[in-house]
Coordinates of C-alpha atoms and ligand atoms in Angstrom, one line a residue:
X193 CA 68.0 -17.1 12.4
X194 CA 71.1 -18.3 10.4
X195 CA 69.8 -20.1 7.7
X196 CA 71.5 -19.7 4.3
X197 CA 69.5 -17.2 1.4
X198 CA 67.7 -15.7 4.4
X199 CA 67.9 -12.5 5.6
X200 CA 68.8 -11.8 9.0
X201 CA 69.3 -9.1 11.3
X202 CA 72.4 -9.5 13.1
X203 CA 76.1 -9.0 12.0
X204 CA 77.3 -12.8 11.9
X205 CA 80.0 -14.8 11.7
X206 CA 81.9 -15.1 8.2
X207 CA 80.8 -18.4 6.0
X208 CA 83.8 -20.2 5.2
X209 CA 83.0 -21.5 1.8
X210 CA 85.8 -19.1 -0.2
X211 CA 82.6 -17.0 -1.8
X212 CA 83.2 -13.3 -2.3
X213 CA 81.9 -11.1 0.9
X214 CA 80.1 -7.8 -0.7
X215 CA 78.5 -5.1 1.4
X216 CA 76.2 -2.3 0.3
X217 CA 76.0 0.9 3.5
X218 CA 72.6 2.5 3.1
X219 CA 69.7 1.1 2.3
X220 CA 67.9 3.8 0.7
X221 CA 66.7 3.7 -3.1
X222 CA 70.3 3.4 -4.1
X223 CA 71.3 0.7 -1.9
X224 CA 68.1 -1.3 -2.6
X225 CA 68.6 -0.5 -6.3
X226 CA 72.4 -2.4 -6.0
X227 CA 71.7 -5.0 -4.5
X228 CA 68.7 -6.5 -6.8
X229 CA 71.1 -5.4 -9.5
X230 CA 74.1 -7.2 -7.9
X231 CA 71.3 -10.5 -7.3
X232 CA 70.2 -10.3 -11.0
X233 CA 73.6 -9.8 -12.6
X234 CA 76.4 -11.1 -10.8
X235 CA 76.4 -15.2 -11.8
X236 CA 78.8 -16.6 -9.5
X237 CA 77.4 -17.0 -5.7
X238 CA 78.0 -14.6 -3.0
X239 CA 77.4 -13.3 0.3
X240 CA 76.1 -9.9 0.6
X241 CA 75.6 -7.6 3.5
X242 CA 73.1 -4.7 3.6
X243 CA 74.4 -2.3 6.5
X244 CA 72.3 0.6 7.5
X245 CA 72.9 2.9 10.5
X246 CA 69.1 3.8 11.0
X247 CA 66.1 1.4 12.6
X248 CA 63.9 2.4 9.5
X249 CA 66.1 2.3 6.3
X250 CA 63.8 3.9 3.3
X251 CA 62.5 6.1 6.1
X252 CA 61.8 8.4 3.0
X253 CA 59.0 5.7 2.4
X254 CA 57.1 5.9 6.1
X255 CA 55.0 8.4 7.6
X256 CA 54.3 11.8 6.4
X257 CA 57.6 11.4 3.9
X258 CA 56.2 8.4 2.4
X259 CA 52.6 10.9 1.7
X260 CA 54.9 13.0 0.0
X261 CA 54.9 12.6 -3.9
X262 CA 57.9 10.8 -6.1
X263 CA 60.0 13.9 -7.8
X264 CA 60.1 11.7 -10.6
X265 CA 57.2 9.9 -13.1
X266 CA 56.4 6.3 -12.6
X267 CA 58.0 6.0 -16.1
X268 CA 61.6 7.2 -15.0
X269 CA 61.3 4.9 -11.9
X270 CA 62.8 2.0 -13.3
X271 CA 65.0 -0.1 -10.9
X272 CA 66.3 -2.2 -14.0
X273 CA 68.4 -0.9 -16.0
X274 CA 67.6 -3.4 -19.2
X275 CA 63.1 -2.8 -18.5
X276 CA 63.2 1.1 -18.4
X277 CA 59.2 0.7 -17.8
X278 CA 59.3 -2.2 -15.3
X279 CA 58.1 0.5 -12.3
X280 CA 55.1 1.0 -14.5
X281 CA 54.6 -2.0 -15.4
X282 CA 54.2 -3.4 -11.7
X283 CA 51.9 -0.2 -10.9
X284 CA 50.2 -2.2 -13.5
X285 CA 50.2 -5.2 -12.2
X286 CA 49.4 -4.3 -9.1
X287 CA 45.9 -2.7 -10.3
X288 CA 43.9 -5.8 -11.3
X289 CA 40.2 -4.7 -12.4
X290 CA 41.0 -0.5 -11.4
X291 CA 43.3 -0.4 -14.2
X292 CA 41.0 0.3 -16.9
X293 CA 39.8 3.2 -14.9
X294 CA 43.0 4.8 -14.1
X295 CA 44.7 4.2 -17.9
X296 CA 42.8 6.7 -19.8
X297 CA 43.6 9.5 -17.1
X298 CA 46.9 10.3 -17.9
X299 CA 49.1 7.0 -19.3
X300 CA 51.0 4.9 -16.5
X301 CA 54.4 6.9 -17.5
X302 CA 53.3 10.3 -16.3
X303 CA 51.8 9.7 -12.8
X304 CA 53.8 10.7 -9.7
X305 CA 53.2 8.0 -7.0
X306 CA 53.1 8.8 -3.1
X307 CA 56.6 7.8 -2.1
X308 CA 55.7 5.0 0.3
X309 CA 54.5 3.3 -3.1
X310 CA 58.4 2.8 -4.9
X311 CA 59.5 1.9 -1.3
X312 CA 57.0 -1.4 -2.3
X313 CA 58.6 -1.9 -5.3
X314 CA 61.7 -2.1 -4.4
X315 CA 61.0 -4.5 -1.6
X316 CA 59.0 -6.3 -4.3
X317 CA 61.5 -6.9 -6.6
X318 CA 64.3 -6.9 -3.9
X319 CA 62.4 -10.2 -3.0
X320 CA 61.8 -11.6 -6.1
X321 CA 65.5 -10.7 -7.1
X322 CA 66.2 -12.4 -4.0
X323 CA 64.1 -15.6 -4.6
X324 CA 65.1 -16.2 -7.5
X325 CA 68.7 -17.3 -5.8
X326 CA 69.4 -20.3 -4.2
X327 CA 73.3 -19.8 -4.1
X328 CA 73.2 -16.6 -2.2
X329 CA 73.0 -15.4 1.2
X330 CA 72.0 -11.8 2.3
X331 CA 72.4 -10.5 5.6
X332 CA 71.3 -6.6 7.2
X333 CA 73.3 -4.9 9.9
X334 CA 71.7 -1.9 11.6
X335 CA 74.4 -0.7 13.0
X336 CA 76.7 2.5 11.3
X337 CA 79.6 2.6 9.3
X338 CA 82.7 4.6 11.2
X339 CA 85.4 3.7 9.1
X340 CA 86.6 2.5 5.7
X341 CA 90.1 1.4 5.8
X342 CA 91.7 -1.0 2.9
X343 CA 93.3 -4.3 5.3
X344 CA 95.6 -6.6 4.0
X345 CA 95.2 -9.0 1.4
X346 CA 93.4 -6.0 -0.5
X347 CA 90.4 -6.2 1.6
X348 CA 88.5 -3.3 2.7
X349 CA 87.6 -3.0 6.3
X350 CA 84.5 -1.7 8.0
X351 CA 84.3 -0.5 11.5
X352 CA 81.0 -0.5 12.8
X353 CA 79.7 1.8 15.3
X354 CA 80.0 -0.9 17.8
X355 CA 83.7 -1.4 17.3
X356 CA 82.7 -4.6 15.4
X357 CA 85.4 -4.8 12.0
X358 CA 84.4 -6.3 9.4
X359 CA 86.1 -7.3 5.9
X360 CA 85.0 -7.8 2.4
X361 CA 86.1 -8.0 -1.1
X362 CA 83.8 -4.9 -2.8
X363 CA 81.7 -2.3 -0.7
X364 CA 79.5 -0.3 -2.2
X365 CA 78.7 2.8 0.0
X366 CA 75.1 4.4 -0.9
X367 CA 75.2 6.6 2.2
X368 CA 72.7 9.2 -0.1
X369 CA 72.9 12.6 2.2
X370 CA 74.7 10.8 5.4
X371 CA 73.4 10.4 8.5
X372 CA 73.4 13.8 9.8
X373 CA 71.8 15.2 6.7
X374 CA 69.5 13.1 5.9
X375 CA 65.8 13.7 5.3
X376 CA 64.2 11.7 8.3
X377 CA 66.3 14.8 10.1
X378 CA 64.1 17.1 8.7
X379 CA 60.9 15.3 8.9
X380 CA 61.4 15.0 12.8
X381 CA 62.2 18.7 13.0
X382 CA 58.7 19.5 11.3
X383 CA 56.7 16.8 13.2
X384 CA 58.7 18.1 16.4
X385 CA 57.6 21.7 15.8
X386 CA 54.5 20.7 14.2
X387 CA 52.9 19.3 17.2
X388 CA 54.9 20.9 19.9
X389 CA 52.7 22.0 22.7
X390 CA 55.4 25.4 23.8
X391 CA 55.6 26.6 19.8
X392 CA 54.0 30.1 19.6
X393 CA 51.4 29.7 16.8
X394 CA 52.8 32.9 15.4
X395 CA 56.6 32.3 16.5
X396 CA 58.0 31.9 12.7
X397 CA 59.1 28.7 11.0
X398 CA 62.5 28.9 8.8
X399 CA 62.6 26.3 6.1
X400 CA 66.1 26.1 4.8
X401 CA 67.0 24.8 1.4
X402 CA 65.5 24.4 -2.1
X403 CA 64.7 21.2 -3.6
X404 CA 61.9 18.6 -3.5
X405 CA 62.1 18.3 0.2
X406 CA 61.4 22.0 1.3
X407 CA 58.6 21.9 -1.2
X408 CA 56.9 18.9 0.5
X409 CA 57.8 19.9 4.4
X410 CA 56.2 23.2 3.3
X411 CA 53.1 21.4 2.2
X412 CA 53.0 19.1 4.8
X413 CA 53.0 21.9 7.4
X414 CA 50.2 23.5 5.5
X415 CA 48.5 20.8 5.3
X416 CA 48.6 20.0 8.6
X417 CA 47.1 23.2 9.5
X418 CA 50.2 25.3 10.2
X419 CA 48.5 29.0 9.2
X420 CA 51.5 30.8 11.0
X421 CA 54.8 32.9 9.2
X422 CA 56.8 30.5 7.6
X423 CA 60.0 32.0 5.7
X424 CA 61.7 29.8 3.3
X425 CA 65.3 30.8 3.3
X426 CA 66.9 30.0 0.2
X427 CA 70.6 30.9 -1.1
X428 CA 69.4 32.1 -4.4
X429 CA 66.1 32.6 -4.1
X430 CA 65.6 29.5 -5.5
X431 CA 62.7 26.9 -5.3
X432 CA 61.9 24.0 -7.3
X433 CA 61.2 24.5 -10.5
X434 CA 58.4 22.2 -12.2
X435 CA 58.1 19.2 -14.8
X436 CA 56.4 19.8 -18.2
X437 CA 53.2 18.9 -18.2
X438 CA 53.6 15.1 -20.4
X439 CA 57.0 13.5 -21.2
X440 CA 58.8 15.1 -24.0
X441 CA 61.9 13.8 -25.5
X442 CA 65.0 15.5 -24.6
X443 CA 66.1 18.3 -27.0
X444 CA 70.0 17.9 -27.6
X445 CA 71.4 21.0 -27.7
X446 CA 73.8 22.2 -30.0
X447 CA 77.1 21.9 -28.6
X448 CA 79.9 19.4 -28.2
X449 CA 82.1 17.7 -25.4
X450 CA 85.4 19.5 -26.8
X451 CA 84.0 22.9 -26.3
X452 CA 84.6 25.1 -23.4
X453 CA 82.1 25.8 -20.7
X454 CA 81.6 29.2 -21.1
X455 CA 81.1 28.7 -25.0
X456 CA 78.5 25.8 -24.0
X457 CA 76.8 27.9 -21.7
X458 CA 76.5 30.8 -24.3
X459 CA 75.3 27.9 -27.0
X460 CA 72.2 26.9 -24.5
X461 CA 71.3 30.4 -23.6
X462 CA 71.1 31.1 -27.6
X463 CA 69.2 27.2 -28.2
X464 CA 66.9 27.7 -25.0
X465 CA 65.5 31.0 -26.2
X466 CA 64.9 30.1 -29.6
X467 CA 63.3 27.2 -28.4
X468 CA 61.0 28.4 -25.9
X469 CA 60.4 31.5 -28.4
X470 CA 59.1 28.7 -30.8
X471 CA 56.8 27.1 -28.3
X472 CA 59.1 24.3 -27.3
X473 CA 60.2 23.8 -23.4
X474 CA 63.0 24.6 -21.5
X475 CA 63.0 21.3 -19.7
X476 CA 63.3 19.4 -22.9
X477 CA 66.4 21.5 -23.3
X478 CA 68.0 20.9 -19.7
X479 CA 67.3 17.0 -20.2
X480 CA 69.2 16.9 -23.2
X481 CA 72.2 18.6 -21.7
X482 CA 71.8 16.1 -19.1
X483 CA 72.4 13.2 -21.4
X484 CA 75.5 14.5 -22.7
X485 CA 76.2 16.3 -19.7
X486 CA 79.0 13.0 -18.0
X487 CA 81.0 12.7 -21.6
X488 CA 81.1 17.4 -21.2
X489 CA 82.1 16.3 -18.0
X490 CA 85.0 14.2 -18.9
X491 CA 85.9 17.5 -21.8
X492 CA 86.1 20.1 -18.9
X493 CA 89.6 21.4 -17.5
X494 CA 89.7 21.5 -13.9
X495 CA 89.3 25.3 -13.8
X496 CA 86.1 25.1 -16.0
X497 CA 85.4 22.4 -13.6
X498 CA 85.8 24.4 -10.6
X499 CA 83.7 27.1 -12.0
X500 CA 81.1 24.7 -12.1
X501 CA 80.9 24.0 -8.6
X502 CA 81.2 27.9 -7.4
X503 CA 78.8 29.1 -9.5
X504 CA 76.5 26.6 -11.9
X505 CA 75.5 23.9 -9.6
X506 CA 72.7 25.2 -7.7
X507 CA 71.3 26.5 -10.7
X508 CA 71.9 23.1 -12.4
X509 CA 70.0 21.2 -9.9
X510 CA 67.5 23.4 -10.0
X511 CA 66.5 22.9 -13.5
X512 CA 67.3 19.7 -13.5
X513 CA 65.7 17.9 -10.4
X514 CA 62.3 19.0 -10.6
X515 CA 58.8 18.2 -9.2
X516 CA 55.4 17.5 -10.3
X517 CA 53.5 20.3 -11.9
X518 CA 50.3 20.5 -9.4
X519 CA 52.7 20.2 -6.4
X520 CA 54.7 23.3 -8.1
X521 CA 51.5 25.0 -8.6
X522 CA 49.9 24.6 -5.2
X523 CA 53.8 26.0 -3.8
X524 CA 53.6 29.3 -6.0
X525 CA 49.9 29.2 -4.2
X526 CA 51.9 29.0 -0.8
X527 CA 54.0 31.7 -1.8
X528 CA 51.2 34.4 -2.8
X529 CA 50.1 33.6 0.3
X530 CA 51.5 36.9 3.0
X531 CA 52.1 34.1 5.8
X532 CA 54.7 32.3 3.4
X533 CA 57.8 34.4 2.4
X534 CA 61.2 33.4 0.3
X535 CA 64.0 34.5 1.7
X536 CA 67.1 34.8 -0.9
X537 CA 70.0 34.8 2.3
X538 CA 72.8 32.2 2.8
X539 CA 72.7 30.4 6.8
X540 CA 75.7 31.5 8.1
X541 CA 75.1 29.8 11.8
X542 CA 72.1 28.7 14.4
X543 CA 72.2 30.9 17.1
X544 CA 69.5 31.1 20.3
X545 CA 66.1 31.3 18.7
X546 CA 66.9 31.4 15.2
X547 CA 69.8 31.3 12.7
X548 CA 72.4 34.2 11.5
X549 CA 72.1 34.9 7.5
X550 CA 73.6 37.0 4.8
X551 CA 70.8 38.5 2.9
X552 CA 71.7 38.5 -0.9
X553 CA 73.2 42.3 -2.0
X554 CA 74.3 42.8 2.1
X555 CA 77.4 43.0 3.6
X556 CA 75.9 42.8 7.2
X557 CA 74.5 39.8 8.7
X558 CA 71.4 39.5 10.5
X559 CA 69.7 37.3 12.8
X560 CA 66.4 35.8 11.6
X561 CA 64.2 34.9 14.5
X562 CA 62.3 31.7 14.3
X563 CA 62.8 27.8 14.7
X564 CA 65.1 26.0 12.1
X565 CA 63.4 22.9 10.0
X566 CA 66.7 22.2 7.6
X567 CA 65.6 21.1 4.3
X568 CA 69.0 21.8 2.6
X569 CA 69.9 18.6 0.0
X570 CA 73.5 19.2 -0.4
X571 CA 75.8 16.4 0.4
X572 CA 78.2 18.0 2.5
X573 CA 80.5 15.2 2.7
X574 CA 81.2 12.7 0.7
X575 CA 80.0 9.2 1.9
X576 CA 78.9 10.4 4.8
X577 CA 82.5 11.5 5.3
X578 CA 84.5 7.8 5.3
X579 CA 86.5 9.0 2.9
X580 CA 88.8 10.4 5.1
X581 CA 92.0 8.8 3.8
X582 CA 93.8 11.7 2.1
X583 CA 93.5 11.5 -1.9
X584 CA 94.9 13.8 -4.4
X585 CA 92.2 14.0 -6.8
X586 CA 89.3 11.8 -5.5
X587 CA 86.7 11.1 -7.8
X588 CA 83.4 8.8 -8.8
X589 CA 83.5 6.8 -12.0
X590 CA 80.7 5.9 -14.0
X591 CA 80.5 2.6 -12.8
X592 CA 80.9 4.3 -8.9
X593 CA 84.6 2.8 -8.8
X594 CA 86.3 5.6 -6.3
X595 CA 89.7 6.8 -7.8
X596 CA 92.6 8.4 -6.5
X597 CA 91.2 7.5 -2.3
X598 CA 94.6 7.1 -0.5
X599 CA 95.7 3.6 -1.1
X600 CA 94.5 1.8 -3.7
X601 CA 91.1 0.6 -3.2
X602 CA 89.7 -1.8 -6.3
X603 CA 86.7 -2.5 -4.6
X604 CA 85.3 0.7 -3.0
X605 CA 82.1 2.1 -4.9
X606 CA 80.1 4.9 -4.4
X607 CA 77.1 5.3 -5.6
X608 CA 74.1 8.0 -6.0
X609 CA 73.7 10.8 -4.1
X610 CA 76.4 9.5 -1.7
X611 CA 79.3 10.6 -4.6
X612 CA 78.4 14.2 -3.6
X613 CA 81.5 16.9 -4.8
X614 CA 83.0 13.8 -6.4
X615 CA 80.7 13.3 -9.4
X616 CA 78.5 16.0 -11.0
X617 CA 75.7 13.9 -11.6
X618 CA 72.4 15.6 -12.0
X619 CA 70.7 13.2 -9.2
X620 CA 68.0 11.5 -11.1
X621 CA 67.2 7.8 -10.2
X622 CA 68.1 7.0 -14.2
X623 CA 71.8 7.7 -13.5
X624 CA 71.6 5.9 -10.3
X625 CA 71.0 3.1 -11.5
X626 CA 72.8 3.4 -14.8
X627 CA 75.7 3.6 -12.7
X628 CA 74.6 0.6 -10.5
X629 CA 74.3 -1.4 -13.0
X630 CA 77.8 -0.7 -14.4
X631 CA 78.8 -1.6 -11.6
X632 CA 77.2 -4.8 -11.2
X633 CA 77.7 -6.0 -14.5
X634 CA 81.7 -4.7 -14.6
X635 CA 82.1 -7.5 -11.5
X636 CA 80.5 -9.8 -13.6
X637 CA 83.3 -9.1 -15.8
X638 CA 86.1 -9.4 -14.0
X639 CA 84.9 -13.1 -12.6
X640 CA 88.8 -13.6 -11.7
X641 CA 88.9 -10.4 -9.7
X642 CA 86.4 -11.2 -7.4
X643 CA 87.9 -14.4 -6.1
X644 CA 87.2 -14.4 -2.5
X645 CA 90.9 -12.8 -0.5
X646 CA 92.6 -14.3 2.4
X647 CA 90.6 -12.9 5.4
X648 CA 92.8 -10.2 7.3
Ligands
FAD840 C1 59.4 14.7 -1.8 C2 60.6 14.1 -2.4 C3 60.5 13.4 -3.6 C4 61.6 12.8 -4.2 N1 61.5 12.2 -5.4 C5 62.6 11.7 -5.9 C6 62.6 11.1 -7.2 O1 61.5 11.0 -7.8 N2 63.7 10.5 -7.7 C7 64.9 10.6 -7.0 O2 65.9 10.1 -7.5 N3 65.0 11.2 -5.9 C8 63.9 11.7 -5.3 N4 64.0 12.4 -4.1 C9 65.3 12.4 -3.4 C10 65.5 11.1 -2.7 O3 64.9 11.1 -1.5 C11 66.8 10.7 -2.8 O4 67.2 10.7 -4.2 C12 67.1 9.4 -2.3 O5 66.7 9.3 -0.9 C13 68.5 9.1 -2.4 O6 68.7 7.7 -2.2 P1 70.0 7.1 -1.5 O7 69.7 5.7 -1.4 O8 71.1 7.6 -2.4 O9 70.1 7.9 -0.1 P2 69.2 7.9 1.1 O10 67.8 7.8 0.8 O11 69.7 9.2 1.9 O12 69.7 6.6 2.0 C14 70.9 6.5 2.5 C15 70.9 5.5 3.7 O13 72.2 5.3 4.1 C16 72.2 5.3 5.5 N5 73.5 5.7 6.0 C17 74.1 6.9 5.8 N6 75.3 7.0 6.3 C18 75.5 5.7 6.9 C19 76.6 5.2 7.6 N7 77.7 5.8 7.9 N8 76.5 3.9 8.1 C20 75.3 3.2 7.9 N9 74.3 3.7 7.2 C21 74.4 4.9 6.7 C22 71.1 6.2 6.0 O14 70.6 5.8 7.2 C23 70.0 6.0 4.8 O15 69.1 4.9 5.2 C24 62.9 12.9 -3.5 C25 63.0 13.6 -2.3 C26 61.8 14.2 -1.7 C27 61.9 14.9 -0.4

């Protein structure tokens, strides 16, 4: 099928009408999110390619995974960045006559909806967005990217994992935690062990990592019936730390972008107490850091910056991407539990039968018996490591233009989780598509920019 505004599932050959070639790599939330920003906002027609390397893109919607509860409220769902409540809004819609006996529950805006649930919304209004288009044609690839290379004519080049090369005038790579760590990984290593007919019901399970997905692989075991030893290990001794109970506003902190980090940090310490002492809540207090925390960004020497990374970011994650409070209180359950035990050790290796840590406060290392699920939601490399071109001082803007990648790349984007090391972001779907939309509406802008180049 080659029809125009249709999509289609093969790579194809390039329309020759002189409209700008975009392509988006990943189609997780982030990808979805840019392109039904790029089909709302961007006037002028295009033709837009939607590349992912795996058969299921939004696996994080299907199966178990998409059981699994949204971090998030419905009412910080929003894939539009002008209708901050448009993800509750459709819940709404989509209710008919059971809304009037959900409402009065809890309000619309607090609920955390089984993931599989904002995987239909953003098909939904990836369609509608879509529709609504009659100048515009969208294509998807499954096939992965192997290379980003700027070509001549100031194109940028992809190499697909088929050898296939193909050029376009912006790419925007939403590659989230990259092929090798990302979370279908982990969900097939817990189904794999789950059901495994050789696994020793009593042979332990190590569950690496600390963020929303330990907490629901751990669940998911249990609730699959897994009774036998499962150690989390966690560098840290870290696990997720919960919502407050109902939405409060953010509590700016009293501190500004031109002082030092270790000042700020002293500043919150002193505001957080005296808060929580006065019955307020500490999450109120990390979410308005978080609004201030790209223009403290900007303020921060390099050092400071560095400091950051070594030694705050965990802790800032932490705090800052959080889950629901009945999934946090069923995982402290979990943990009083004597077959569940948290482990504070960094994984220094997998070895035969189980993986070789560093126990916090030990100089030895030790093997830990037991089969691996990795949960672990760092992005090790950035965009799924295409940025290979060497780059002094690489880094993410707000609108996801890369800077300081090799040769100059105008129209290279990275956006999301994909930014990794590049951009401190604190990882909520808000900043996501704040910077999506940036994006979107900064091509908009520059109209004369985005004249479709001589092919290469
Ligand atoms: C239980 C749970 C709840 C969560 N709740 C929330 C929440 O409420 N809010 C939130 O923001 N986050 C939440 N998260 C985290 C969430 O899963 C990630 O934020 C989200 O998946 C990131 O989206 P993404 O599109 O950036 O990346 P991903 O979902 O990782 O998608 C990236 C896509 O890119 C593809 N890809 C990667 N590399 C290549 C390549 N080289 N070539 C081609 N394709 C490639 C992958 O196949 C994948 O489909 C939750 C996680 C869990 C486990």
């Amino acid at each position: 099928m080659s029809s125009r505004n249709a999509i289609r599932t093969t790579p194809s050959k390039q329309p020759a009408d002189g409209h700008p070639r975009l392509a988006i790599v990943g189609r997780g939330p982030a990808g979805m999110a840019t392109a039904i920003a790029l089909l709302r906002r961007l006037r002028r027609p295009f033709h837009l390619w939607m590349i992912d390397a795996a058969d299921f893109p939004q696996s994080f919607g299907n199966g178990p995974a998409g059981q699994a509860l949204m971090s998030e409220r419905a009412g910080q769902l929003s894939a539009l960045a002008d209708r901050p409540l448009d993800f509750v809004d459709w819940l709404k819609s989509g209710l008919g006559g059971g809304r009037a006996a959900v409402l009065p529950l809890r309000g619309f805006e607090n609920v955390y909806v089984p993931r599989s649930v904002f995987r239909d919304y953003l098909t939904a209004r990836f369609g509608e967005a879509f529709a609504a288009r009659r100048d515009t044609t969208v294509q998807t690839v499954s096939a992965a990217v192997t290379t980003v290379r700027t070509a001549s004519g100031g194109r940028l080049c992809l190499t697909l994992d088929d050898g296939e090369e193909m050029a376009f005038d912006q790419v925007f790579l939403a590659t989230g935690h990259g092929r090798q760590g990302g979370e279908s990984t982990s969900w097939q290593a817990a189904e794999r062990l789950l059901w495994s007919r050789e696994r020793k019901a009593d042979a332990p399970l190590l569950l690496a990592g600390d963020g929303p997905r330990m907490a629901a692989i751990l669940l998911h075991l249990r609730a699959s019936g897994h009774a036998g030893p499962i150690r989390i290990l966690s560098d840290g001794g870290r696990i997720p730390e919960p919502h407050a109970a109902t939405l409060l506003d953010p509590l700016t902190p009293a501190m500004s972008a031109a002082t030092g980090l270790a000042e700020t940090l002293r500043h919150l310490r002193a505001d957080g107490a005296r808060t929580v002492g006065a019955g307020g809540s500490w999450q109120a207090m990390i979410d308005g850091l978080n609004c201030q925390w790209p223009a403290l960004w900007r303020a921060l020497p390099p050092e400071a910056r560095k400091r950051y990374w070594r030694h705050l970011r965990a802790a800032h994650r932490v705090r800052s991407e959080r889950i629901a409070p009945e999934l946090h209180g069923r995982l402290l359950r979990d943990l009083r539990h004597p077959a569940t035990e948290l482990v504070d050790a960094r994984i220094l290796g997998v070895v035969a039968d189980g993986v070789r840590v560093r126990r916090r406060g030990s100089r030895k290392t030790d093997v830990m018996p037991g089969r691996l699920i990795d949960c672990r939601e760092d992005v090790v490399q950035p965009a799924d490591g295409l940025l290979s071109e060497p780059g002094t001082a690489m880094q993410v803007e707000d609108d996801g233009r890369l800077t300081g990648w090799g040769a100059a790349a105008p129209g290279l984007h990275v956006l999301g989780r994909a930014a990794g090391c590049l951009r401190p972001d604190t990882r909520l779907f808000a900043d996501t598509v704040r910077q999506i939309y940036r994006a979107a509406t900064g091509l908009d802008a520059a109209r004369t920019d985005l004249s479709a180049r001589t092919l290469a």
